[in-house]
């Protein structure tokens, strides 16, 4: 008996607060007088971080209503990816008023595609009635676009600001330090390290090298040293000091080129995100080394050859020339007398 009285009172309240012109054929009772009038979504959000969506609901009825709002996530083709990234339930809205619901939402990296940044969100408004068990859909908001930032897309915002390397290394030194300043302009903390490479042959297409394509035209490089991993907070910079060592095969180079390579680690996988300009370093070489030994030996042999040639000219060729000249004079005088 009590339940019948409550049901009769509920139906009477609907009839009193609703105009006949608002009744829609698809519903048993008219819901159009409670609707979403505004839906505000931030332009950019970070995965794994809570953000707020404002939903304005207007109740044109005289009596209060209980609502339930759910936020859904869609891809670019409006296909549902994740329902209920945020919700606000058991909200009572008084009659003839509007109320703004600030709903806390979160999108996790596992809920979206790694290659996509732009998505859509939509608000679903339900009316709650204890007699029907679950809420009944009352209104659906317009679709709003949202840019979802992930660690993968933000990794390239870690940049090498500058590099400081010695211009010259003394002949007895085979170790040197390189200072690299890195700035993280992304929205997430970056797990980074810096590697110093010796460039023996530059890449034909440097812009494609970090994508690991055109391997035959990639730079020929040797690693001289690398730093430890450091986490750089978003918007912060860090100063790396990398100790480099020349191997035995590299110590004889009088001049070589180095390059700093910035790497970012995401979930155990490393990505090359930036490289520095080339830096030329001169390495003083001892005078008495293999090349100089050969030069000295060649010079010594050349000097001996020149001396022997001079001696040959002075001691043999010149005397023979004088003797031959004297004989020609004597022969000429003899011929002149006979005439």
Tab-separated table of C-alpha atoms in Angstrom:
chain	number	residue	atom	x	y	z
A	1	UNK	CA	0.000	0.000	0.000
A	2	UNK	CA	2.792	2.379	0.924
A	3	UNK	CA	4.642	1.666	-2.313
A	4	UNK	CA	1.516	2.407	-4.369
A	5	UNK	CA	1.078	5.760	-2.650
A	6	UNK	CA	4.698	6.693	-3.393
A	7	UNK	CA	4.311	5.677	-7.033
A	8	UNK	CA	1.106	7.752	-7.387
A	9	UNK	CA	2.812	10.792	-5.844
A	10	UNK	CA	5.768	10.393	-8.215
A	11	UNK	CA	3.531	10.239	-11.300
A	12	UNK	CA	1.567	13.270	-10.118
A	13	UNK	CA	4.792	15.250	-9.669
A	14	UNK	CA	5.787	14.449	-13.255
A	15	UNK	CA	2.439	15.570	-14.616
A	16	UNK	CA	2.446	18.780	-12.590
A	17	UNK	CA	6.020	19.855	-13.517
A	18	UNK	CA	6.018	18.886	-17.192
A	19	UNK	CA	4.246	20.369	-20.179
A	20	UNK	CA	2.451	18.035	-22.556
A	21	UNK	CA	4.359	19.498	-25.539
A	22	UNK	CA	7.643	18.188	-24.092
A	23	UNK	CA	6.618	14.522	-24.172
A	24	UNK	CA	8.717	12.471	-26.616
A	25	UNK	CA	7.621	9.243	-28.197
A	26	UNK	CA	10.780	7.326	-27.310
A	27	UNK	CA	10.329	7.842	-23.558
A	28	UNK	CA	7.421	6.861	-21.345
A	29	UNK	CA	7.812	10.129	-19.460
A	30	UNK	CA	9.264	13.438	-20.648
A	31	UNK	CA	12.915	14.018	-19.617
A	32	UNK	CA	13.781	16.981	-21.819
A	33	UNK	CA	13.364	19.533	-19.050
A	34	UNK	CA	16.564	18.298	-17.358
A	35	UNK	CA	19.503	18.693	-19.754
A	36	UNK	CA	23.199	19.424	-20.200
A	37	UNK	CA	23.558	23.058	-21.226
A	38	UNK	CA	27.357	23.420	-21.197
A	39	UNK	CA	30.331	21.059	-21.379
A	40	UNK	CA	33.870	22.445	-20.851
A	41	UNK	CA	36.914	20.259	-21.489
A	42	UNK	CA	40.591	21.303	-21.173
A	43	UNK	CA	42.534	21.460	-24.451
A	44	UNK	CA	45.470	19.391	-23.167
A	45	UNK	CA	45.835	16.810	-20.410
A	46	UNK	CA	48.586	14.452	-19.259
A	47	UNK	CA	48.096	10.737	-19.027
A	48	UNK	CA	48.034	9.438	-15.473
A	49	UNK	CA	47.173	12.862	-14.035
A	50	UNK	CA	43.779	13.992	-12.756
A	51	UNK	CA	42.052	16.777	-14.696
A	52	UNK	CA	38.649	18.457	-14.318
A	53	UNK	CA	35.721	18.618	-16.724
A	54	UNK	CA	32.861	21.046	-15.992
A	55	UNK	CA	29.336	19.932	-16.870
A	56	UNK	CA	26.471	22.399	-16.474
A	57	UNK	CA	23.056	20.835	-15.845
A	58	UNK	CA	19.819	22.804	-15.911
A	59	UNK	CA	16.658	21.603	-14.147
A	60	UNK	CA	13.564	23.344	-15.571
A	61	UNK	CA	11.215	21.398	-13.339
A	62	UNK	CA	9.773	22.616	-10.055
A	63	UNK	CA	10.950	19.616	-8.025
A	64	UNK	CA	14.580	18.568	-7.454
A	65	UNK	CA	16.072	15.623	-9.369
A	66	UNK	CA	18.900	13.235	-8.639
A	67	UNK	CA	21.433	12.914	-11.432
A	68	UNK	CA	24.372	10.790	-12.379
A	69	UNK	CA	26.987	12.056	-14.901
A	70	UNK	CA	29.503	9.823	-16.649
A	71	UNK	CA	32.396	10.945	-18.918
A	72	UNK	CA	33.341	8.660	-21.817
A	73	UNK	CA	36.478	8.634	-23.981
A	74	UNK	CA	36.319	8.150	-27.770
A	75	UNK	CA	38.863	7.964	-30.559
A	76	UNK	CA	38.888	10.191	-33.637
A	77	UNK	CA	36.120	8.131	-35.262
A	78	UNK	CA	33.900	8.460	-32.153
A	79	UNK	CA	34.355	4.792	-31.279
A	80	UNK	CA	34.317	4.255	-27.501
A	81	UNK	CA	37.767	3.536	-26.070
A	82	UNK	CA	37.140	3.855	-22.355
A	83	UNK	CA	33.864	4.447	-20.606
A	84	UNK	CA	33.748	6.162	-17.275
A	85	UNK	CA	37.048	8.038	-17.145
A	86	UNK	CA	35.231	10.123	-14.539
A	87	UNK	CA	31.829	10.320	-12.895
A	88	UNK	CA	29.713	12.350	-10.496
A	89	UNK	CA	26.848	10.433	-8.885
A	90	UNK	CA	24.015	11.109	-6.443
A	91	UNK	CA	23.854	14.826	-7.195
A	92	UNK	CA	20.587	16.505	-6.325
A	93	UNK	CA	19.691	19.537	-8.441
A	94	UNK	CA	16.972	21.824	-7.157
A	95	UNK	CA	14.047	22.814	-9.328
A	96	UNK	CA	14.367	25.754	-11.706
A	97	UNK	CA	18.127	26.024	-11.202
A	98	UNK	CA	21.393	25.278	-13.002
A	99	UNK	CA	24.391	23.660	-11.402
A	100	UNK	CA	27.975	23.206	-12.575
A	101	UNK	CA	29.471	19.803	-11.748
A	102	UNK	CA	33.288	19.698	-11.667
A	103	UNK	CA	34.126	16.069	-12.412
A	104	UNK	CA	37.613	14.684	-11.743
A	105	UNK	CA	38.800	12.487	-14.640
A	106	UNK	CA	41.923	10.493	-15.429
A	107	UNK	CA	43.226	8.857	-18.630
A	108	UNK	CA	45.906	6.210	-18.173
A	109	UNK	CA	48.487	5.293	-20.809
A	110	UNK	CA	47.130	1.760	-21.104
A	111	UNK	CA	43.742	3.104	-22.144
A	112	UNK	CA	44.916	4.914	-25.295
A	113	UNK	CA	47.023	4.223	-28.381
A	114	UNK	CA	50.710	5.189	-28.251
A	115	UNK	CA	50.641	6.686	-31.772
A	116	UNK	CA	47.569	8.898	-31.252
A	117	UNK	CA	47.373	12.214	-29.411
A	118	UNK	CA	43.908	13.593	-30.208
A	119	UNK	CA	40.756	12.058	-28.715
A	120	UNK	CA	37.154	13.008	-27.935
A	121	UNK	CA	35.130	13.022	-24.725
A	122	UNK	CA	31.409	13.120	-24.089
A	123	UNK	CA	29.201	13.485	-21.007
A	124	UNK	CA	26.219	11.197	-20.350
A	125	UNK	CA	23.481	12.500	-18.023
A	126	UNK	CA	21.363	9.934	-16.154
A	127	UNK	CA	18.392	10.459	-13.871
A	128	UNK	CA	18.315	8.224	-10.821
A	129	UNK	CA	15.040	6.599	-9.730
A	130	UNK	CA	14.914	3.987	-6.969
A	131	UNK	CA	11.997	2.239	-8.663
A	132	UNK	CA	13.925	1.506	-11.866
A	133	UNK	CA	17.175	0.318	-10.251
A	134	UNK	CA	19.762	1.805	-12.663
A	135	UNK	CA	19.678	5.385	-13.904
A	136	UNK	CA	17.906	6.306	-17.144
A	137	UNK	CA	19.730	8.269	-19.865
A	138	UNK	CA	18.419	11.821	-19.822
A	139	UNK	CA	20.785	13.736	-22.091
A	140	UNK	CA	24.062	13.432	-24.011
A	141	UNK	CA	26.464	16.331	-24.417
A	142	UNK	CA	28.201	17.435	-27.585
A	143	UNK	CA	31.529	15.768	-28.395
A	144	UNK	CA	34.608	17.776	-27.346
A	145	UNK	CA	38.131	17.206	-28.640
A	146	UNK	CA	41.003	16.756	-26.207
A	147	UNK	CA	44.776	16.476	-26.695
A	148	UNK	CA	46.213	13.716	-24.510
A	149	UNK	CA	49.940	13.994	-23.802
A	150	UNK	CA	51.921	10.825	-23.157
A	151	UNK	CA	55.521	10.171	-22.160
A	152	UNK	CA	56.172	8.751	-25.620
A	153	UNK	CA	55.055	11.894	-27.444
A	154	UNK	CA	56.717	14.225	-24.924
A	155	UNK	CA	60.108	12.493	-25.021
A	156	UNK	CA	61.334	14.632	-27.946
A	157	UNK	CA	60.942	17.776	-25.842
A	158	UNK	CA	64.121	16.877	-23.948
A	159	UNK	CA	66.818	18.930	-25.718
A	160	UNK	CA	70.584	19.434	-25.584
A	161	UNK	CA	71.135	23.129	-24.849
A	162	UNK	CA	74.904	23.234	-25.270
A	163	UNK	CA	78.050	21.127	-25.108
A	164	UNK	CA	81.447	22.068	-23.686
A	165	UNK	CA	84.402	19.952	-24.817
A	166	UNK	CA	88.174	20.623	-24.754
A	167	UNK	CA	89.613	22.009	-27.968
A	168	UNK	CA	92.946	20.275	-27.446
A	169	UNK	CA	94.251	17.310	-25.470
A	170	UNK	CA	97.852	17.040	-24.390
A	171	UNK	CA	99.964	14.268	-25.836
A	172	UNK	CA	100.170	12.366	-22.542
A	173	UNK	CA	96.404	12.513	-21.904
A	174	UNK	CA	93.943	9.888	-23.153
A	175	UNK	CA	91.010	10.899	-20.945
A	176	UNK	CA	88.928	14.067	-20.991
A	177	UNK	CA	85.559	15.350	-19.727
A	178	UNK	CA	82.640	16.690	-21.772
A	179	UNK	CA	79.933	18.846	-20.161
A	180	UNK	CA	76.430	18.692	-21.668
A	181	UNK	CA	73.450	20.779	-20.498
A	182	UNK	CA	70.009	19.222	-21.104
A	183	UNK	CA	66.632	20.978	-20.792
A	184	UNK	CA	63.356	19.083	-20.375
A	185	UNK	CA	60.555	21.135	-21.953
A	186	UNK	CA	58.035	18.292	-21.774
A	187	UNK	CA	55.132	17.754	-19.406
A	188	UNK	CA	56.606	14.641	-17.746
A	189	UNK	CA	59.785	13.781	-15.867
A	190	UNK	CA	62.359	12.353	-18.295
A	191	UNK	CA	64.671	9.446	-17.451
A	192	UNK	CA	67.726	10.446	-19.500
A	193	UNK	CA	71.416	9.847	-20.070
A	194	UNK	CA	74.011	11.273	-22.474
A	195	UNK	CA	76.435	9.322	-24.652
A	196	UNK	CA	79.567	10.772	-26.290
A	197	UNK	CA	80.479	9.268	-29.661
A	198	UNK	CA	83.509	9.662	-31.913
A	199	UNK	CA	82.285	10.245	-35.481
A	200	UNK	CA	84.527	8.481	-37.970
A	201	UNK	CA	82.153	8.991	-40.884
A	202	UNK	CA	79.161	11.391	-40.826
A	203	UNK	CA	75.699	10.175	-41.779
A	204	UNK	CA	74.419	10.906	-45.277
A	205	UNK	CA	70.970	11.674	-43.828
A	206	UNK	CA	71.359	12.762	-40.168
A	207	UNK	CA	67.631	13.503	-39.754
A	208	UNK	CA	66.769	9.813	-40.333
A	209	UNK	CA	69.465	8.345	-38.114
A	210	UNK	CA	67.437	8.317	-34.878
A	211	UNK	CA	64.709	6.300	-36.628
A	212	UNK	CA	67.240	3.518	-37.363
A	213	UNK	CA	66.552	3.467	-41.090
A	214	UNK	CA	69.005	3.634	-44.002
A	215	UNK	CA	71.576	1.781	-41.932
A	216	UNK	CA	74.053	1.647	-44.805
A	217	UNK	CA	74.175	5.458	-44.841
A	218	UNK	CA	74.277	5.892	-41.078
A	219	UNK	CA	77.231	7.494	-39.338
A	220	UNK	CA	80.160	5.328	-38.327
A	221	UNK	CA	80.647	6.072	-34.652
A	222	UNK	CA	82.443	4.751	-31.585
A	223	UNK	CA	81.303	5.331	-28.027
A	224	UNK	CA	83.853	7.165	-25.882
A	225	UNK	CA	81.786	7.435	-22.690
A	226	UNK	CA	78.302	7.766	-21.231
A	227	UNK	CA	76.728	9.274	-18.144
A	228	UNK	CA	74.516	7.676	-15.510
A	229	UNK	CA	70.737	7.828	-15.779
A	230	UNK	CA	69.181	10.955	-14.298
A	231	UNK	CA	65.523	11.919	-14.016
A	232	UNK	CA	64.983	15.519	-15.150
A	233	UNK	CA	61.747	17.053	-13.936
A	234	UNK	CA	59.449	18.788	-16.395
A	235	UNK	CA	60.649	22.322	-17.068
A	236	UNK	CA	64.035	21.730	-15.394
A	237	UNK	CA	67.549	21.371	-16.780
A	238	UNK	CA	70.502	19.226	-15.777
A	239	UNK	CA	74.266	19.398	-16.239
A	240	UNK	CA	75.880	16.119	-17.341
A	241	UNK	CA	79.616	15.567	-16.932
A	242	UNK	CA	80.756	12.630	-19.070
A	243	UNK	CA	84.209	11.068	-18.700
A	244	UNK	CA	85.590	9.925	-22.061
A	245	UNK	CA	88.497	7.570	-22.751
A	246	UNK	CA	90.457	7.111	-25.978
A	247	UNK	CA	91.289	3.500	-26.852
A	248	UNK	CA	94.706	2.446	-28.130
A	249	UNK	CA	93.501	2.549	-31.734
A	250	UNK	CA	92.174	6.081	-31.238
A	251	UNK	CA	95.114	7.569	-29.374
A	252	UNK	CA	97.154	8.048	-32.559
A	253	UNK	CA	94.574	10.370	-34.135
A	254	UNK	CA	95.822	13.922	-34.266
A	255	UNK	CA	92.260	15.216	-34.813
A	256	UNK	CA	88.852	13.656	-34.223
A	257	UNK	CA	85.184	14.658	-34.057
A	258	UNK	CA	82.771	13.978	-31.201
A	259	UNK	CA	78.994	14.267	-30.846
A	260	UNK	CA	76.729	14.162	-27.761
A	261	UNK	CA	73.658	11.923	-28.062
A	262	UNK	CA	70.690	12.355	-25.688
A	263	UNK	CA	68.759	9.183	-24.823
A	264	UNK	CA	65.426	8.843	-22.990
A	265	UNK	CA	64.276	5.638	-21.290
A	266	UNK	CA	60.537	4.875	-21.366
A	267	UNK	CA	59.373	1.636	-19.758
A	268	UNK	CA	62.756	0.001	-20.277
A	269	UNK	CA	63.132	1.003	-23.944
A	270	UNK	CA	65.646	3.642	-24.977
A	271	UNK	CA	64.974	6.329	-27.585
A	272	UNK	CA	67.420	8.771	-29.199
A	273	UNK	CA	65.785	12.197	-28.959
A	274	UNK	CA	68.516	14.741	-29.725
A	275	UNK	CA	72.135	15.185	-30.799
A	276	UNK	CA	74.598	18.032	-30.406
A	277	UNK	CA	76.672	19.822	-33.007
A	278	UNK	CA	79.991	18.263	-33.992
A	279	UNK	CA	82.999	19.231	-31.869
A	280	UNK	CA	86.569	19.037	-33.213
A	281	UNK	CA	89.299	18.017	-30.763
A	282	UNK	CA	93.040	18.105	-31.457
A	283	UNK	CA	95.280	15.553	-29.775
A	284	UNK	CA	98.992	16.395	-29.513
A	285	UNK	CA	101.154	13.508	-30.704
A	286	UNK	CA	104.715	12.665	-29.553
A	287	UNK	CA	107.324	13.515	-32.166
A	288	UNK	CA	108.972	10.108	-32.047
A	289	UNK	CA	106.183	7.874	-33.139
A	290	UNK	CA	105.836	5.386	-35.973
A	291	UNK	CA	105.117	7.943	-38.687
A	292	UNK	CA	107.942	10.185	-37.540
A	293	UNK	CA	110.350	7.243	-37.366
A	294	UNK	CA	109.676	6.485	-41.018
A	295	UNK	CA	110.076	10.158	-41.872
A	296	UNK	CA	113.433	10.356	-40.088
A	297	UNK	CA	114.691	7.175	-41.717
A	298	UNK	CA	113.657	8.431	-45.149
A	299	UNK	CA	115.306	11.795	-44.472
A	300	UNK	CA	118.533	10.102	-43.325
A	301	UNK	CA	118.649	7.883	-46.413
A	302	UNK	CA	118.005	10.908	-48.628
A	303	UNK	CA	120.853	12.855	-47.031
A	304	UNK	CA	123.251	9.911	-47.464
A	305	UNK	CA	122.204	9.565	-51.099
A	306	UNK	CA	122.837	13.264	-51.731
A	307	UNK	CA	126.247	13.065	-50.046
A	308	UNK	CA	127.222	10.028	-52.084
A	309	UNK	CA	126.077	11.809	-55.225
A	310	UNK	CA	128.219	14.859	-54.340
A	311	UNK	CA	131.224	12.639	-53.613
A	312	UNK	CA	130.678	10.800	-56.878
A	313	UNK	CA	130.605	14.071	-58.764
A	314	UNK	CA	133.695	15.498	-57.025
A	315	UNK	CA	135.861	12.404	-56.899
A	316	UNK	CA	135.016	10.624	-60.125
A	317	UNK	CA	132.884	12.497	-62.621
A	318	UNK	CA	134.666	15.879	-62.361
A	319	UNK	CA	138.241	14.430	-62.642
A	320	UNK	CA	137.160	12.386	-65.664
A	321	UNK	CA	135.683	15.488	-67.182
A	322	UNK	CA	138.946	17.425	-66.709
A	323	UNK	CA	141.039	14.595	-68.138
A	324	UNK	CA	138.766	14.327	-71.126
A	325	UNK	CA	138.966	18.079	-71.663
A	326	UNK	CA	142.796	18.097	-71.537
A	327	UNK	CA	142.977	15.250	-74.019
A	328	UNK	CA	140.698	17.104	-76.397
A	329	UNK	CA	142.921	20.185	-76.241
A	330	UNK	CA	146.086	18.158	-76.917
A	331	UNK	CA	144.397	16.441	-79.838
A	332	UNK	CA	143.347	19.788	-81.268
A	333	UNK	CA	146.890	21.188	-81.036
A	334	UNK	CA	148.297	18.106	-82.784
A	335	UNK	CA	145.832	18.476	-85.631
A	336	UNK	CA	146.657	22.166	-85.963
A	337	UNK	CA	150.426	21.417	-86.243
A	338	UNK	CA	149.887	18.834	-88.921
A	339	UNK	CA	148.052	21.330	-91.028
